[in-house]
PDB file of C-alpha atoms in Angstrom:
ATOM      1  CA  UNK A 274      -0.100   0.064  -0.143  1.00  0.00           C
ATOM      2  CA  UNK A 275       1.259   3.645  -0.817  1.00  0.00           C
ATOM      3  CA  UNK A 276       0.433   5.777   2.272  1.00  0.00           C
ATOM      4  CA  UNK A 277       0.265   9.500   2.135  1.00  0.00           C
ATOM      5  CA  UNK A 278       0.650  11.475   5.316  1.00  0.00           C
ATOM      6  CA  UNK A 279      -1.902  14.565   5.209  1.00  0.00           C
ATOM      7  CA  UNK A 280      -1.688  16.672   8.516  1.00  0.00           C
ATOM      8  CA  UNK A 281      -1.746  19.844   9.940  1.00  0.00           C
ATOM      9  CA  UNK A 282       0.888  19.335  11.972  1.00  0.00           C
ATOM     10  CA  UNK A 283       4.578  20.456  11.435  1.00  0.00           C
ATOM     11  CA  UNK A 284       6.563  18.007  13.230  1.00  0.00           C
ATOM     12  CA  UNK A 285       9.619  17.637  11.622  1.00  0.00           C
ATOM     13  CA  UNK A 286      10.857  14.840  13.716  1.00  0.00           C
ATOM     14  CA  UNK A 287       7.715  12.855  13.160  1.00  0.00           C
ATOM     15  CA  UNK A 288       8.002  13.811   9.147  1.00  0.00           C
ATOM     16  CA  UNK A 289      11.740  12.749   9.231  1.00  0.00           C
ATOM     17  CA  UNK A 290      10.767   9.175  11.278  1.00  0.00           C
ATOM     18  CA  UNK A 291       7.817   8.159   9.158  1.00  0.00           C
ATOM     19  CA  UNK A 292       9.780   8.913   5.585  1.00  0.00           C
ATOM     20  CA  UNK A 293      12.157   6.243   7.152  1.00  0.00           C
ATOM     21  CA  UNK A 294       9.115   3.893   7.409  1.00  0.00           C
ATOM     22  CA  UNK A 295       8.150   4.097   3.710  1.00  0.00           C
ATOM     23  CA  UNK A 296       5.539   6.932   3.395  1.00  0.00           C
ATOM     24  CA  UNK A 297       5.009   8.134  -0.217  1.00  0.00           C
ATOM     25  CA  UNK A 298       4.893  11.653   0.943  1.00  0.00           C
ATOM     26  CA  UNK A 299       3.973  13.892   3.908  1.00  0.00           C
ATOM     27  CA  UNK A 300       1.671  16.908   2.952  1.00  0.00           C
ATOM     28  CA  UNK A 301       0.475  19.716   5.109  1.00  0.00           C
ATOM     29  CA  UNK A 302      -3.366  21.135   5.000  1.00  0.00           C
ATOM     30  CA  UNK A 303      -2.821  24.608   4.138  1.00  0.00           C
ATOM     31  CA  UNK A 304      -4.358  25.181   1.097  1.00  0.00           C
ATOM     32  CA  UNK A 305      -6.925  22.373   0.423  1.00  0.00           C
ATOM     33  CA  UNK A 306      -6.825  22.761  -3.081  1.00  0.00           C
ATOM     34  CA  UNK A 307      -3.230  23.073  -3.451  1.00  0.00           C
ATOM     35  CA  UNK A 308      -3.104  19.827  -1.362  1.00  0.00           C
ATOM     36  CA  UNK A 309      -5.379  18.129  -3.613  1.00  0.00           C
ATOM     37  CA  UNK A 310      -3.149  18.994  -6.702  1.00  0.00           C
ATOM     38  CA  UNK A 311      -0.057  17.830  -5.098  1.00  0.00           C
ATOM     39  CA  UNK A 312      -1.838  14.313  -4.030  1.00  0.00           C
ATOM     40  CA  UNK A 313      -2.628  14.033  -7.970  1.00  0.00           C
ATOM     41  CA  UNK A 314       0.447  15.069  -8.805  1.00  0.00           C
ATOM     42  CA  UNK A 315       2.056  12.478  -7.189  1.00  0.00           C
ATOM     43  CA  UNK A 316      -0.002   9.722  -8.175  1.00  0.00           C
ATOM     44  CA  UNK A 317       0.678  10.764 -11.627  1.00  0.00           C
ATOM     45  CA  UNK A 318       4.101  10.406 -11.277  1.00  0.00           C
ATOM     46  CA  UNK A 319       4.488   7.136  -9.186  1.00  0.00           C
ATOM     47  CA  UNK A 320       2.242   5.839 -12.194  1.00  0.00           C
ATOM     48  CA  UNK A 321       4.639   6.929 -14.592  1.00  0.00           C
ATOM     49  CA  UNK A 322       7.634   5.792 -12.549  1.00  0.00           C
ATOM     50  CA  UNK A 323       7.046   2.456 -13.521  1.00  0.00           C
ATOM     51  CA  UNK A 324       8.764   3.474 -16.862  1.00  0.00           C
ATOM     52  CA  UNK A 325      11.871   4.509 -15.285  1.00  0.00           C
ATOM     53  CA  UNK A 326      14.946   2.715 -14.483  1.00  0.00           C
ATOM     54  CA  UNK A 327      17.358   3.778 -11.828  1.00  0.00           C
ATOM     55  CA  UNK A 328      20.735   1.777 -11.468  1.00  0.00           C
ATOM     56  CA  UNK A 329      22.537   1.787  -8.564  1.00  0.00           C
ATOM     57  CA  UNK A 330      26.117   1.380  -8.641  1.00  0.00           C
ATOM     58  CA  UNK A 331      27.367   0.816  -4.876  1.00  0.00           C
ATOM     59  CA  UNK A 332      29.521  -2.050  -3.337  1.00  0.00           C
ATOM     60  CA  UNK A 333      27.663  -1.973  -0.035  1.00  0.00           C
ATOM     61  CA  UNK A 334      24.725  -4.568  -0.438  1.00  0.00           C
ATOM     62  CA  UNK A 335      23.055  -3.019   2.354  1.00  0.00           C
ATOM     63  CA  UNK A 336      23.307   0.358   0.363  1.00  0.00           C
ATOM     64  CA  UNK A 337      21.876  -1.156  -2.739  1.00  0.00           C
ATOM     65  CA  UNK A 338      19.068  -2.907  -1.013  1.00  0.00           C
ATOM     66  CA  UNK A 339      18.055   0.532   1.331  1.00  0.00           C
ATOM     67  CA  UNK A 340      17.963   2.684  -1.698  1.00  0.00           C
ATOM     68  CA  UNK A 341      15.854  -0.012  -3.762  1.00  0.00           C
ATOM     69  CA  UNK A 342      13.286  -0.221  -0.830  1.00  0.00           C
ATOM     70  CA  UNK A 343      13.229   3.732  -0.829  1.00  0.00           C
ATOM     71  CA  UNK A 344      12.848   4.200  -4.717  1.00  0.00           C
ATOM     72  CA  UNK A 345      10.571   0.927  -4.815  1.00  0.00           C
ATOM     73  CA  UNK A 346       7.951   2.911  -2.803  1.00  0.00           C
ATOM     74  CA  UNK A 347       7.708   5.638  -6.075  1.00  0.00           C
ATOM     75  CA  UNK A 348       7.460   2.895  -8.211  1.00  0.00           C
ATOM     76  CA  UNK A 349      10.545   2.758 -10.290  1.00  0.00           C
ATOM     77  CA  UNK A 350      12.267  -0.523 -11.524  1.00  0.00           C
ATOM     78  CA  UNK A 351      15.409  -0.253  -9.754  1.00  0.00           C
ATOM     79  CA  UNK A 352      18.486  -2.229 -10.725  1.00  0.00           C
ATOM     80  CA  UNK A 353      21.840  -2.703  -9.050  1.00  0.00           C
ATOM     81  CA  UNK A 354      25.482  -3.456  -9.340  1.00  0.00           C
ATOM     82  CA  UNK A 355      28.047  -3.657  -6.964  1.00  0.00           C
ATOM     83  CA  UNK A 356      31.014  -3.081  -9.186  1.00  0.00           C
ATOM     84  CA  UNK A 357      31.961  -0.164 -11.540  1.00  0.00           C
ATOM     85  CA  UNK A 358      32.530  -2.953 -14.033  1.00  0.00           C
ATOM     86  CA  UNK A 359      28.853  -4.445 -13.919  1.00  0.00           C
ATOM     87  CA  UNK A 360      27.331  -1.131 -13.846  1.00  0.00           C
ATOM     88  CA  UNK A 361      29.034  -0.712 -17.024  1.00  0.00           C
ATOM     89  CA  UNK A 362      27.508  -3.662 -18.792  1.00  0.00           C
ATOM     90  CA  UNK A 363      24.189  -2.879 -17.391  1.00  0.00           C
ATOM     91  CA  UNK A 364      24.531   0.558 -18.892  1.00  0.00           C
ATOM     92  CA  UNK A 365      25.654  -1.038 -22.286  1.00  0.00           C
ATOM     93  CA  UNK A 366      22.285  -3.096 -22.234  1.00  0.00           C
ATOM     94  CA  UNK A 367      19.473  -1.135 -20.428  1.00  0.00           C
ATOM     95  CA  UNK A 368      17.548   2.112 -20.758  1.00  0.00           C
ATOM     96  CA  UNK A 369      18.808   4.187 -17.874  1.00  0.00           C
ATOM     97  CA  UNK A 370      17.180   7.103 -16.492  1.00  0.00           C
ATOM     98  CA  UNK A 371      19.097   7.854 -13.565  1.00  0.00           C
ATOM     99  CA  UNK A 372      22.112   6.206 -12.322  1.00  0.00           C
ATOM    100  CA  UNK A 373      22.952   6.479  -8.552  1.00  0.00           C
ATOM    101  CA  UNK A 374      27.124   6.306  -8.453  1.00  0.00           C
ATOM    102  CA  UNK A 375      28.981   5.540  -5.621  1.00  0.00           C
ATOM    103  CA  UNK A 376      32.240   7.406  -5.455  1.00  0.00           C
ATOM    104  CA  UNK A 377      33.823   4.601  -3.115  1.00  0.00           C
ATOM    105  CA  UNK A 378      33.546   1.124  -5.452  1.00  0.00           C
ATOM    106  CA  UNK A 379      36.117  -1.941  -4.874  1.00  0.00           C
ATOM    107  CA  UNK A 380      37.112  -2.493  -8.241  1.00  0.00           C
ATOM    108  CA  UNK A 381      37.482   1.175  -9.580  1.00  0.00           C
ATOM    109  CA  UNK A 382      36.903   5.029  -8.226  1.00  0.00           C
ATOM    110  CA  UNK A 383      33.305   6.494  -9.180  1.00  0.00           C
ATOM    111  CA  UNK A 384      35.333   9.105 -10.969  1.00  0.00           C
ATOM    112  CA  UNK A 385      36.683   6.762 -13.353  1.00  0.00           C
ATOM    113  CA  UNK A 386      33.245   4.773 -13.848  1.00  0.00           C
ATOM    114  CA  UNK A 387      32.144   8.487 -14.835  1.00  0.00           C
ATOM    115  CA  UNK A 388      34.587   9.314 -17.218  1.00  0.00           C
ATOM    116  CA  UNK A 389      33.817   5.870 -18.873  1.00  0.00           C
ATOM    117  CA  UNK A 390      30.148   6.314 -19.088  1.00  0.00           C
ATOM    118  CA  UNK A 391      30.489  10.265 -20.425  1.00  0.00           C
ATOM    119  CA  UNK A 392      33.085   8.438 -23.558  1.00  0.00           C
ATOM    120  CA  UNK A 393      29.430   7.317 -25.081  1.00  0.00           C
ATOM    121  CA  UNK A 394      27.443  10.649 -26.021  1.00  0.00           C
ATOM    122  CA  UNK A 395      24.237   8.558 -26.108  1.00  0.00           C
ATOM    123  CA  UNK A 396      24.667   8.153 -22.362  1.00  0.00           C
ATOM    124  CA  UNK A 397      22.643  11.763 -21.334  1.00  0.00           C
ATOM    125  CA  UNK A 398      21.020  10.223 -18.200  1.00  0.00           C
ATOM    126  CA  UNK A 399      21.350  12.298 -15.040  1.00  0.00           C
ATOM    127  CA  UNK A 400      24.241  10.858 -12.548  1.00  0.00           C
ATOM    128  CA  UNK A 401      23.728  11.552  -8.831  1.00  0.00           C
ATOM    129  CA  UNK A 402      27.065  10.532  -6.937  1.00  0.00           C
ATOM    130  CA  UNK A 403      26.789   9.371  -3.713  1.00  0.00           C
ATOM    131  CA  UNK A 404      29.542   9.426  -1.091  1.00  0.00           C
ATOM    132  CA  UNK A 405      30.276   8.725   2.715  1.00  0.00           C
ATOM    133  CA  UNK A 406      33.288  11.270   2.072  1.00  0.00           C
ATOM    134  CA  UNK A 407      33.032  14.962   1.803  1.00  0.00           C
ATOM    135  CA  UNK A 408      36.171  15.701   0.420  1.00  0.00           C
ATOM    136  CA  UNK A 409      35.647  19.205  -1.595  1.00  0.00           C
ATOM    137  CA  UNK A 410      37.913  17.944  -4.487  1.00  0.00           C
ATOM    138  CA  UNK A 411      35.895  14.750  -4.900  1.00  0.00           C
ATOM    139  CA  UNK A 412      32.759  16.591  -5.252  1.00  0.00           C
ATOM    140  CA  UNK A 413      34.454  19.102  -7.691  1.00  0.00           C
ATOM    141  CA  UNK A 414      35.954  16.493 -10.005  1.00  0.00           C
ATOM    142  CA  UNK A 415      32.544  14.713  -9.878  1.00  0.00           C
ATOM    143  CA  UNK A 416      30.524  17.570 -10.902  1.00  0.00           C
ATOM    144  CA  UNK A 417      32.857  18.815 -13.656  1.00  0.00           C
ATOM    145  CA  UNK A 418      32.973  15.251 -14.856  1.00  0.00           C
ATOM    146  CA  UNK A 419      28.989  15.332 -15.383  1.00  0.00           C
ATOM    147  CA  UNK A 420      27.271  14.315 -12.012  1.00  0.00           C
ATOM    148  CA  UNK A 421      24.192  16.496 -11.487  1.00  0.00           C
ATOM    149  CA  UNK A 422      23.740  16.253  -7.969  1.00  0.00           C
ATOM    150  CA  UNK A 423      25.920  14.937  -5.071  1.00  0.00           C
ATOM    151  CA  UNK A 424      23.923  12.955  -1.972  1.00  0.00           C
ATOM    152  CA  UNK A 425      25.899  12.483   1.188  1.00  0.00           C
ATOM    153  CA  UNK A 426      25.836   9.406   2.977  1.00  0.00           C
ATOM    154  CA  UNK A 427      24.243   8.525   5.493  1.00  0.00           C
ATOM    155  CA  UNK A 428      21.055   9.088   3.207  1.00  0.00           C
ATOM    156  CA  UNK A 429      18.342  11.506   4.326  1.00  0.00           C
ATOM    157  CA  UNK A 430      15.290   9.381   2.833  1.00  0.00           C
ATOM    158  CA  UNK A 431      13.281  12.579   1.775  1.00  0.00           C
ATOM    159  CA  UNK A 432      15.969  14.467   0.364  1.00  0.00           C
ATOM    160  CA  UNK A 433      16.770  11.283  -1.604  1.00  0.00           C
ATOM    161  CA  UNK A 434      13.444  10.725  -3.006  1.00  0.00           C
ATOM    162  CA  UNK A 435      13.013  14.314  -3.911  1.00  0.00           C
ATOM    163  CA  UNK A 436      16.008  14.657  -5.841  1.00  0.00           C
ATOM    164  CA  UNK A 437      15.697  11.298  -7.720  1.00  0.00           C
ATOM    165  CA  UNK A 438      12.188  12.338  -8.751  1.00  0.00           C
ATOM    166  CA  UNK A 439      13.350  15.591  -9.550  1.00  0.00           C
ATOM    167  CA  UNK A 440      16.158  14.383 -11.840  1.00  0.00           C
ATOM    168  CA  UNK A 441      13.973  11.407 -13.252  1.00  0.00           C
ATOM    169  CA  UNK A 442      11.062  14.202 -14.334  1.00  0.00           C
ATOM    170  CA  UNK A 443      14.065  16.264 -15.769  1.00  0.00           C
ATOM    171  CA  UNK A 444      15.238  13.560 -17.705  1.00  0.00           C
ATOM    172  CA  UNK A 445      11.483  12.290 -18.939  1.00  0.00           C
ATOM    173  CA  UNK A 446      11.041  16.042 -19.752  1.00  0.00           C
ATOM    174  CA  UNK A 447      14.106  16.620 -21.932  1.00  0.00           C
ATOM    175  CA  UNK A 448      13.339  13.343 -23.981  1.00  0.00           C
ATOM    176  CA  UNK A 449       9.673  14.390 -24.271  1.00  0.00           C
ATOM    177  CA  UNK A 450      11.026  18.001 -25.800  1.00  0.00           C
ATOM    178  CA  UNK A 451      13.492  16.104 -27.943  1.00  0.00           C
ATOM    179  CA  UNK A 452      10.849  13.757 -29.326  1.00  0.00           C
ATOM    180  CA  UNK A 453       8.814  17.042 -29.808  1.00  0.00           C
ATOM    181  CA  UNK A 454      11.756  18.761 -31.770  1.00  0.00           C
ATOM    182  CA  UNK A 455      12.442  15.752 -34.056  1.00  0.00           C
ATOM    183  CA  UNK A 456       8.815  15.217 -34.937  1.00  0.00           C
ATOM    184  CA  UNK A 457       8.561  19.024 -35.664  1.00  0.00           C
ATOM    185  CA  UNK A 458      11.657  18.937 -37.685  1.00  0.00           C
ATOM    186  CA  UNK A 459      10.540  15.746 -39.620  1.00  0.00           C
ATOM    187  CA  UNK A 460       7.267  17.262 -40.410  1.00  0.00           C
ATOM    188  CA  UNK A 461       8.806  20.825 -42.066  1.00  0.00           C
ATOM    189  CA  UNK A 462      11.141  18.727 -43.844  1.00  0.00           C
ATOM    190  CA  UNK A 463       8.363  16.804 -45.531  1.00  0.00           C
ATOM    191  CA  UNK A 464       6.760  19.879 -45.866  1.00  0.00           C
ATOM    192  CA  UNK A 465       3.836  20.213 -43.783  1.00  0.00           C
ATOM    193  CA  UNK A 466       3.754  22.865 -41.276  1.00  0.00           C
TER     194      UNK A 466
END
């Protein structure tokens, strides 16, 4: 069951606690019209998420399991890889809509995985770096290498969900816009306007 908490209480500690227990969202009853629109939008996005593949490359089985559980609440198809090598193989075979990339992998550094991904210009999906380290140099190199966001471990569930939804939706809209542009160009080429 998907659970949305609708409340007039603004209890931050309770909010954090129940997100850890698997709620879909925590909404305030401030403006009922806005709240209803928020619920409608959330439900539509959860339905569309079943078409989105999220790949997690992390050498920790526990982290992969936790992220899969978190994203499963939002109906994403979650793929996992314990090594950079296996992750790169999955990227070659599957359509990826979001990559969650650990920077400290056992077989290669996340920055190396990132550079290999970026060798293929067709790999346009957003990449979010995940790290227990807050070394500024790694954050800077990851962002320069093409990472769109950086999440520190331990993961804050609500923040992780918000960022994942944001980047999947951004990528979904980018693809739709590109498809629309290509269709428009094809119509113009065919002499139809």
